[in-house]
PDB file of C-alpha atoms in Angstrom:
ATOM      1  CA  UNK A   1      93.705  88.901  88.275  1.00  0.00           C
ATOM      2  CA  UNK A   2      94.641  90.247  91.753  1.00  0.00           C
ATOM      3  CA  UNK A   3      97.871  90.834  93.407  1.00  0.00           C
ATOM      4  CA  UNK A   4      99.054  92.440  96.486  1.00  0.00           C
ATOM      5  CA  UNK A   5     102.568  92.052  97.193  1.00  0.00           C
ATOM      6  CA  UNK A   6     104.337  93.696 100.755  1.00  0.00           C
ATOM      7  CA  UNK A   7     101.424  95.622 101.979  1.00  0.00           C
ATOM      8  CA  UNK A   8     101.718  97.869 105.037  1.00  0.00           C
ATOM      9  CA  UNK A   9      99.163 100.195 106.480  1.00  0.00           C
ATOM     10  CA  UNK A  10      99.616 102.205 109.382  1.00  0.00           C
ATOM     11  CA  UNK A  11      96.513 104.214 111.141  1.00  0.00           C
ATOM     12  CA  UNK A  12      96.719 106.764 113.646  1.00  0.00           C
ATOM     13  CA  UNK A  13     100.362 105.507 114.683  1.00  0.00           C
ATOM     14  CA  UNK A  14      99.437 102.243 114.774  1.00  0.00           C
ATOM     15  CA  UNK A  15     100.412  99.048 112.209  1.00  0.00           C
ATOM     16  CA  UNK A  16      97.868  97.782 110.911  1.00  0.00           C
ATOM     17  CA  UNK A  17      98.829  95.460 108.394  1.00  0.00           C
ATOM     18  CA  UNK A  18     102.448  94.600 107.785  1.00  0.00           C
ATOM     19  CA  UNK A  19     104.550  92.247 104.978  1.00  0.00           C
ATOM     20  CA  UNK A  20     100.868  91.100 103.645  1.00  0.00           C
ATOM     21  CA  UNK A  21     101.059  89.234 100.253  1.00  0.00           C
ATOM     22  CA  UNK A  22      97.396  88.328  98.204  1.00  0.00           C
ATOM     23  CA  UNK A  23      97.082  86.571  94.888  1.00  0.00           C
ATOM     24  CA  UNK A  24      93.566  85.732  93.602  1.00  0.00           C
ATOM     25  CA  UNK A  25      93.016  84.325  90.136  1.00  0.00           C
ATOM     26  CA  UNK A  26      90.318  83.751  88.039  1.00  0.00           C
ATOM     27  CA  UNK A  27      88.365  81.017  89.155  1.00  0.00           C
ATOM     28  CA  UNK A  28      88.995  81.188  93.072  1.00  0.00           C
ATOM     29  CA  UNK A  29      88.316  82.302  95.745  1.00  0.00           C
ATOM     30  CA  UNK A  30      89.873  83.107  99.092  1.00  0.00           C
ATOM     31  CA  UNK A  31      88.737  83.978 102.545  1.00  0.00           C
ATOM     32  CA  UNK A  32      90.493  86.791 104.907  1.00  0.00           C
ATOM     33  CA  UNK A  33      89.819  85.840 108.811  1.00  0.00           C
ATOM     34  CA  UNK A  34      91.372  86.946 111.925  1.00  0.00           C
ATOM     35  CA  UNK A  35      89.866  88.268 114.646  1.00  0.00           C
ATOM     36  CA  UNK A  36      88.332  91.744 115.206  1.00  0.00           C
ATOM     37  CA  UNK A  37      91.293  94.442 115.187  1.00  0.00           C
ATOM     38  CA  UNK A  38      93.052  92.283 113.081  1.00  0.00           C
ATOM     39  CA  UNK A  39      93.103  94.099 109.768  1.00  0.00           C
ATOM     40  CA  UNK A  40      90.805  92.443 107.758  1.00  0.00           C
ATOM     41  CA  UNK A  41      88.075  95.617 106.611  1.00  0.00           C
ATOM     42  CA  UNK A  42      91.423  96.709 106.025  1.00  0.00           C
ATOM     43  CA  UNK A  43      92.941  94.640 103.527  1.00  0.00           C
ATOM     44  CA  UNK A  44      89.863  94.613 102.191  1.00  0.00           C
ATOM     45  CA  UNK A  45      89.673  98.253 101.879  1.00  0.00           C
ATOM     46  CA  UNK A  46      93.082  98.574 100.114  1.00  0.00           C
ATOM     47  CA  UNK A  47      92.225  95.906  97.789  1.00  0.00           C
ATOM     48  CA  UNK A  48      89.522  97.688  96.339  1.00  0.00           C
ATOM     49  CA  UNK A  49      91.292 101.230  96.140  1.00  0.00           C
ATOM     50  CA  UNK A  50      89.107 102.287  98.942  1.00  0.00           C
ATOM     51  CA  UNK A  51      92.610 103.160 101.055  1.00  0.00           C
ATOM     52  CA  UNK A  52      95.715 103.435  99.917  1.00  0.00           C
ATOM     53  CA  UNK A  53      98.649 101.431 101.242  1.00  0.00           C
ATOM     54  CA  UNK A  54     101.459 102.809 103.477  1.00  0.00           C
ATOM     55  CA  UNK A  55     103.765 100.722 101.681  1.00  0.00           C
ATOM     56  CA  UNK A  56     103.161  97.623  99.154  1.00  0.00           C
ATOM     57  CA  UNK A  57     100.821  97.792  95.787  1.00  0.00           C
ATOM     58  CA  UNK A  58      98.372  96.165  94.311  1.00  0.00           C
ATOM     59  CA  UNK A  59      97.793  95.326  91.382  1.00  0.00           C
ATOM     60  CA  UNK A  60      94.679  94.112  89.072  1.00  0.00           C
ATOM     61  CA  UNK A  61      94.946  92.326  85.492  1.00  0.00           C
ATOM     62  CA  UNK A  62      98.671  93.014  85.755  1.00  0.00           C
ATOM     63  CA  UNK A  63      98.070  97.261  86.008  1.00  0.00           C
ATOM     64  CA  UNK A  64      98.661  99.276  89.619  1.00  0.00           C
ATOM     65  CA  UNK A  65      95.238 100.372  91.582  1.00  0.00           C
ATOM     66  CA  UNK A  66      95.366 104.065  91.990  1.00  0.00           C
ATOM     67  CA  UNK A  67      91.800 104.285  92.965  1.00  0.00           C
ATOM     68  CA  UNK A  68      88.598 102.967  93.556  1.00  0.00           C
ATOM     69  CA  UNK A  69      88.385  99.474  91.293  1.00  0.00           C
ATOM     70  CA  UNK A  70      84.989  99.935  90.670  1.00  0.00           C
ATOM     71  CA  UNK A  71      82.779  98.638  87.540  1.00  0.00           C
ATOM     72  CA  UNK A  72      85.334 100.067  85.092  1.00  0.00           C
ATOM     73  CA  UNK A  73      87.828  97.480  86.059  1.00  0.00           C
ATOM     74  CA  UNK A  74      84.889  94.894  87.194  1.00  0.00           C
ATOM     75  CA  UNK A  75      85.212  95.039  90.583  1.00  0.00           C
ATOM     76  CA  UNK A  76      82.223  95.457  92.623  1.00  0.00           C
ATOM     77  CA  UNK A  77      82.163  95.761  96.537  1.00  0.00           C
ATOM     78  CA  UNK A  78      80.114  94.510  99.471  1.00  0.00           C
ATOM     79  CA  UNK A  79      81.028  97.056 102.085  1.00  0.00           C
ATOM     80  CA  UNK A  80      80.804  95.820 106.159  1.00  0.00           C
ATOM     81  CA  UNK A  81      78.522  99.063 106.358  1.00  0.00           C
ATOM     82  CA  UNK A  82      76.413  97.775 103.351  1.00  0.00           C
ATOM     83  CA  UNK A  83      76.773 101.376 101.883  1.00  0.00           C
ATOM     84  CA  UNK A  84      72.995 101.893 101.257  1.00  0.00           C
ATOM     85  CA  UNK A  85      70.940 104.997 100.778  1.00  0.00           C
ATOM     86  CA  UNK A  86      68.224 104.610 103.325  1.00  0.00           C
ATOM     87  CA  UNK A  87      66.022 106.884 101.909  1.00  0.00           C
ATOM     88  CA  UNK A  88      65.537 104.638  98.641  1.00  0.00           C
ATOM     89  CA  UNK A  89      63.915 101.563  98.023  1.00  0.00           C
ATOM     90  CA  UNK A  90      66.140  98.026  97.923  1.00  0.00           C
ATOM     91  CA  UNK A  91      65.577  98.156  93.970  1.00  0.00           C
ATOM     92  CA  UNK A  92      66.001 101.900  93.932  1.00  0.00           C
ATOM     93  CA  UNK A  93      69.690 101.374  95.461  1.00  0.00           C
ATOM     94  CA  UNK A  94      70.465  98.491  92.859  1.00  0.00           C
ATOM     95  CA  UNK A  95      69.565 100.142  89.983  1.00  0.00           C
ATOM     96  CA  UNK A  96      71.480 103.682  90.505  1.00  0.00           C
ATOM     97  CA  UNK A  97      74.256 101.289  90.541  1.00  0.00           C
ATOM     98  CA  UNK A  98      73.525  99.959  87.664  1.00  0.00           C
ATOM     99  CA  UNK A  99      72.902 102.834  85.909  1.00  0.00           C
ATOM    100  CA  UNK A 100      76.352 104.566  87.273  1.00  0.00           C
ATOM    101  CA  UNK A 101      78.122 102.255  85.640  1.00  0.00           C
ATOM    102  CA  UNK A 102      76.337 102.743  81.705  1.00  0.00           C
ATOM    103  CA  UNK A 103      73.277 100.351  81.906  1.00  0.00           C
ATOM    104  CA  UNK A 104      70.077 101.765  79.923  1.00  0.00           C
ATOM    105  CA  UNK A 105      67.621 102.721  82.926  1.00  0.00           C
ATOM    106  CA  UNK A 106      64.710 100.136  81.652  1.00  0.00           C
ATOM    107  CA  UNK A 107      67.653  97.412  81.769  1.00  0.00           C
ATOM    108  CA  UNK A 108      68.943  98.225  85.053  1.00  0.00           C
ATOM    109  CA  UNK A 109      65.575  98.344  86.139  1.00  0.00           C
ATOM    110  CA  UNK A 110      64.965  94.970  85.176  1.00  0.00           C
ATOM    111  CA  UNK A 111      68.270  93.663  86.214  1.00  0.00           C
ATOM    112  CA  UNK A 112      67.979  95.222  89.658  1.00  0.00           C
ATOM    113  CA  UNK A 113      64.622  93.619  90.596  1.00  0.00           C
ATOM    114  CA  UNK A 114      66.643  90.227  89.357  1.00  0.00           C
ATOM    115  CA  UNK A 115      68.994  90.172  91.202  1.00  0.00           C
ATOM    116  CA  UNK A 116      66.888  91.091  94.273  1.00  0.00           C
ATOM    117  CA  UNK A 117      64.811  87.925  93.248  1.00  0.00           C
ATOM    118  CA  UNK A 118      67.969  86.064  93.221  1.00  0.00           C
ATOM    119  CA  UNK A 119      68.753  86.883  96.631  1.00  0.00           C
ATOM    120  CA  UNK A 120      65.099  85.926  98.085  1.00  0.00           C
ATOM    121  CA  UNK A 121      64.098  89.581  98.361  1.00  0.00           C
ATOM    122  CA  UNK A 122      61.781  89.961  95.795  1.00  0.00           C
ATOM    123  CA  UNK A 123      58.692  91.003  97.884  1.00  0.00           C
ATOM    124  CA  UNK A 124      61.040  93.853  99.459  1.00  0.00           C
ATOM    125  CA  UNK A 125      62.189  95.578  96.111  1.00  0.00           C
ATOM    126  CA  UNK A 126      59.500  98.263  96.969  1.00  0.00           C
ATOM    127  CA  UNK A 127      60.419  98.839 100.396  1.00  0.00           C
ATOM    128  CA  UNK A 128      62.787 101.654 101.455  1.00  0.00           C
ATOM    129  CA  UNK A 129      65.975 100.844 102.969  1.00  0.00           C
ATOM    130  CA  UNK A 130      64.996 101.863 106.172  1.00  0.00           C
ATOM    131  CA  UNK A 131      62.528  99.553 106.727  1.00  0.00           C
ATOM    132  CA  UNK A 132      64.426  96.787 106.290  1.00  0.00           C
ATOM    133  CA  UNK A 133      65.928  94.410 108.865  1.00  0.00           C
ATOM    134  CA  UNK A 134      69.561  94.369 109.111  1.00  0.00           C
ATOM    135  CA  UNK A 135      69.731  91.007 107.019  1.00  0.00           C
ATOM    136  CA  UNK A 136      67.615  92.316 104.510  1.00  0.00           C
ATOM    137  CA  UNK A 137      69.691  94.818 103.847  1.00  0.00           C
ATOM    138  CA  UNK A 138      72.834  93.315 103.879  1.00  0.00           C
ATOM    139  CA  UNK A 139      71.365  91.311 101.188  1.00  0.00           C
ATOM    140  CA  UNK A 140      70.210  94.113  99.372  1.00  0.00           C
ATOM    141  CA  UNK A 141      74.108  95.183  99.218  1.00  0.00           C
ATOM    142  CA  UNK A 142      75.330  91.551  97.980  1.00  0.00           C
ATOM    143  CA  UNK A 143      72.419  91.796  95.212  1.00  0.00           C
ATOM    144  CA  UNK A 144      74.021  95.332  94.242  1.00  0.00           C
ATOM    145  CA  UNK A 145      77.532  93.835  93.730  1.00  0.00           C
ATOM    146  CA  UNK A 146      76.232  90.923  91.965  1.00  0.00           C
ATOM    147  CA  UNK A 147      73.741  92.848  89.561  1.00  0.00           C
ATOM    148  CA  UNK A 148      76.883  94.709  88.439  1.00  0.00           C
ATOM    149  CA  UNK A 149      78.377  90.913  86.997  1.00  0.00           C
ATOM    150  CA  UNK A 150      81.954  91.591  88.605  1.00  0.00           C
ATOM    151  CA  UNK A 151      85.039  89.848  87.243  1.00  0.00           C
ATOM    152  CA  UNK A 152      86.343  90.201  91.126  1.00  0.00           C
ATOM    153  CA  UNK A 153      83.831  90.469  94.202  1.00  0.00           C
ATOM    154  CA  UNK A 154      85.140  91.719  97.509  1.00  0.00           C
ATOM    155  CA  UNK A 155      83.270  91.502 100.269  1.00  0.00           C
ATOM    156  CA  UNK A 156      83.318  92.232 104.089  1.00  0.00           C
ATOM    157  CA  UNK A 157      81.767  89.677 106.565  1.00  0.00           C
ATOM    158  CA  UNK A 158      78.253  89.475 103.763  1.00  0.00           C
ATOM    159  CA  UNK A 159      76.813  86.880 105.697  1.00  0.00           C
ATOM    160  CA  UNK A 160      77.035  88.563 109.183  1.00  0.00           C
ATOM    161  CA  UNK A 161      74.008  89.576 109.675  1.00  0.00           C
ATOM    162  CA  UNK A 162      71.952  86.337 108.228  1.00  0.00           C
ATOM    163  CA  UNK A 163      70.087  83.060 109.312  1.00  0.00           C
ATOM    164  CA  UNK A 164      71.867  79.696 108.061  1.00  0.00           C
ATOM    165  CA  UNK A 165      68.948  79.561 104.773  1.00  0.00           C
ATOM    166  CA  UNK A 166      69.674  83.119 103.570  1.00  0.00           C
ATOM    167  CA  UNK A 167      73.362  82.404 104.015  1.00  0.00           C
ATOM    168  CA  UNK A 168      72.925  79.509 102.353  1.00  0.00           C
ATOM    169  CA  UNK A 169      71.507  81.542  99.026  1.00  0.00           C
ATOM    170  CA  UNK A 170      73.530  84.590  99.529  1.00  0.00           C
ATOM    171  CA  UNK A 171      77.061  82.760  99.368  1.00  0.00           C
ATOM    172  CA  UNK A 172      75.828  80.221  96.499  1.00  0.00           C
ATOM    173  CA  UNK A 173      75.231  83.672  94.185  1.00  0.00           C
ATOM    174  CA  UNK A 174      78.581  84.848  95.437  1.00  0.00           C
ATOM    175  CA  UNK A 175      80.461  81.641  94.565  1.00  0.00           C
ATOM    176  CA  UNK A 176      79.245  81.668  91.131  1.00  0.00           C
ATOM    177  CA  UNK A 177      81.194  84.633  90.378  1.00  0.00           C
ATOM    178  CA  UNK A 178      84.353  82.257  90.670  1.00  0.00           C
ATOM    179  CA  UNK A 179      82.660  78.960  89.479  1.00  0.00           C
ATOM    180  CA  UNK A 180      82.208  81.385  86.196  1.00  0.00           C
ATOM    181  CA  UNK A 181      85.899  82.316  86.128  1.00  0.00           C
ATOM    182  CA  UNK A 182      85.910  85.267  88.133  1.00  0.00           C
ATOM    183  CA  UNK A 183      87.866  85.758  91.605  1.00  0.00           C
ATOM    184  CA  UNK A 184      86.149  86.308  95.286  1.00  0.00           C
ATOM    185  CA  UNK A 185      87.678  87.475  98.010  1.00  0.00           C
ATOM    186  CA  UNK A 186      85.560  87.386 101.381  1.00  0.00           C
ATOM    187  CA  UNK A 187      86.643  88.533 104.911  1.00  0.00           C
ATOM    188  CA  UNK A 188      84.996  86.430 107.677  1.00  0.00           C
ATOM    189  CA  UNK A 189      84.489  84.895 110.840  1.00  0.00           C
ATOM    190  CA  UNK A 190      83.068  82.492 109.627  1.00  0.00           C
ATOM    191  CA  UNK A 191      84.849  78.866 109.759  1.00  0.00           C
ATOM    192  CA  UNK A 192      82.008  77.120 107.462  1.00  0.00           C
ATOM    193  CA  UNK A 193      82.479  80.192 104.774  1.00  0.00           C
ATOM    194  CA  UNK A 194      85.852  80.049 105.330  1.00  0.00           C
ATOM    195  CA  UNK A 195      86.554  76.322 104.116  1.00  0.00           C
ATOM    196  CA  UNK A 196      84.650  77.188 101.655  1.00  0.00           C
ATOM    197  CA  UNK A 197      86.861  78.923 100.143  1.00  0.00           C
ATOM    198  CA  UNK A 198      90.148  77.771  97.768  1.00  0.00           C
ATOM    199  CA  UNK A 199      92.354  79.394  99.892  1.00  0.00           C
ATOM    200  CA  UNK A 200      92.524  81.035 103.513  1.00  0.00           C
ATOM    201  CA  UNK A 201      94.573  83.952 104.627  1.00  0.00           C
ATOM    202  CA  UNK A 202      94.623  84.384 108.298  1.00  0.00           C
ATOM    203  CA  UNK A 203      95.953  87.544 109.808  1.00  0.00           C
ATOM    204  CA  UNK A 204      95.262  86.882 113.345  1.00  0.00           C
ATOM    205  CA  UNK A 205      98.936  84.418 112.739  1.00  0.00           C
ATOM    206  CA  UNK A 206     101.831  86.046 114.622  1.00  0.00           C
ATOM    207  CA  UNK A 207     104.612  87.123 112.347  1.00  0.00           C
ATOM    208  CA  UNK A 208     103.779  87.275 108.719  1.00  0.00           C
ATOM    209  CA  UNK A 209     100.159  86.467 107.839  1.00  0.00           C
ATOM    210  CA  UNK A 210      99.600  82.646 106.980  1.00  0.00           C
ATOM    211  CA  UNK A 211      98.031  81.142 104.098  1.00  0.00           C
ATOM    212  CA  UNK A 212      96.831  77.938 103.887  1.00  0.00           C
ATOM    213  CA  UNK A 213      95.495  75.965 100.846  1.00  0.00           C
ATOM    214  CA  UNK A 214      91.887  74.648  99.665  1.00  0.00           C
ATOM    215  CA  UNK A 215      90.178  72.693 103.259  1.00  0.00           C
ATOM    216  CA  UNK A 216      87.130  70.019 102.864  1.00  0.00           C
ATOM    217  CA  UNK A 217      83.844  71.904 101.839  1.00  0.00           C
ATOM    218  CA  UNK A 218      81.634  71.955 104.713  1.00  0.00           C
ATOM    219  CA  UNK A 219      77.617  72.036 104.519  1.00  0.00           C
ATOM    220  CA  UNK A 220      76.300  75.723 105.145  1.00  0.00           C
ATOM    221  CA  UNK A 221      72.897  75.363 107.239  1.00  0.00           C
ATOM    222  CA  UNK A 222      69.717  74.629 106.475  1.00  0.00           C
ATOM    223  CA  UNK A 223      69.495  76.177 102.360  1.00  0.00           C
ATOM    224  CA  UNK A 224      65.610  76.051 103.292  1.00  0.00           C
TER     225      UNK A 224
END
């Protein structure tokens, strides 16, 4: 479903990213790590069609990204920002989504507070943005992606800012998008997330980044 082949990405003089090779499909998942500087909001970033490569393309179901791969192509994003508007309510943020990409505004509605639910934020759904911790919200942002029912979630460090029992739920709800035949793609720091994962790309490897295969699934805290 998605393939990068040869990217290169050079910001402000500096390389970025060089000779970087990706191939997700349906069904799996992989996580990005490296350390911070390394490249990973990125990849992540080209990806999606949020930048544009220096050199390199990618490619989804086979046809060149030229721009953002939002809903239309079934991508939905979990930005490291979260991307929220702060004057809105959690379900208020979900559902413009939803609505932006064709649903009927009593089923986004519905669908918004759902997914919230799904995420353990149901008693928030009312509350604005603003007055939400930093977890909260960054859980607000995964239950955006997921209400939108993505053939291809990428995401940007979505646990970062949560204890071991919302991780816990947060990355079970964004597993199922591969475990229903989808592809995931998560950046990380995260060693437990990361052998999660199928497969790991590691950019922080000197030379061209490394990719291993599939490691033993490790428990994820406390689901609580």
């Amino acid at each position: 479903m998605l393939a990068a082949h040869g990217l290169g990405y050079v910001r402000d003089g500096q390389q970025i990213l060089n000779g970087v090779d990706v191939t997700v499909e349906p069904g799996e998942s992989l996580a990005v790590t490296g350390p911070s500087g390394s490249g990973k909001t990125s990849l992540l970033s080209i990806l999606s069609g949020l930048a544009a490569p220096t050199v390199g393309a990618v490619h989804i179901d086979g046809a060149p990204l030229t721009g953002f791969a939002g809903p239309a192509l079934g991508v939905s994003v979990v930005l490291q920002g979260y991307g929220l508007v702060s004057l809105l309510t959690a379900a208020e943020n979900v559902e413009i989504a939803l609505r932006a990409a064709g649903r009927p505004p009593r089923d986004a509605a519905h669908a918004a507070r759902a997914s919230l639910a799904q995420l353990g934020l149901d008693a928030h759904a009312d509350q604005l943005v603003e007055e939400l911790s930093g977890g909260q919200q960054q859980r607000t942002a995964v239950a955006r992606a997921l209400a939108l029912e993505p053939r291809l979630l990428i995401a940007d460090e979505p646990t970062a800012e949560l204890d071991p029992a919302a991780r816990a739920v947060a990355l079970a709800r964004m597993f199922e998008v591969a475990a229903g035949g989808g592809s995931l793609v998560l950046a990380t720091h995260d060693p437990e997330v990361a052998d999660r994962c199928d497969r790991v790309l590691d950019l922080s490897w000197e030379g061209e980044p490394a990719e291993t295969a599939a490691r033993p699934e490790l428990p994820l805290g406390n689901p609580g």
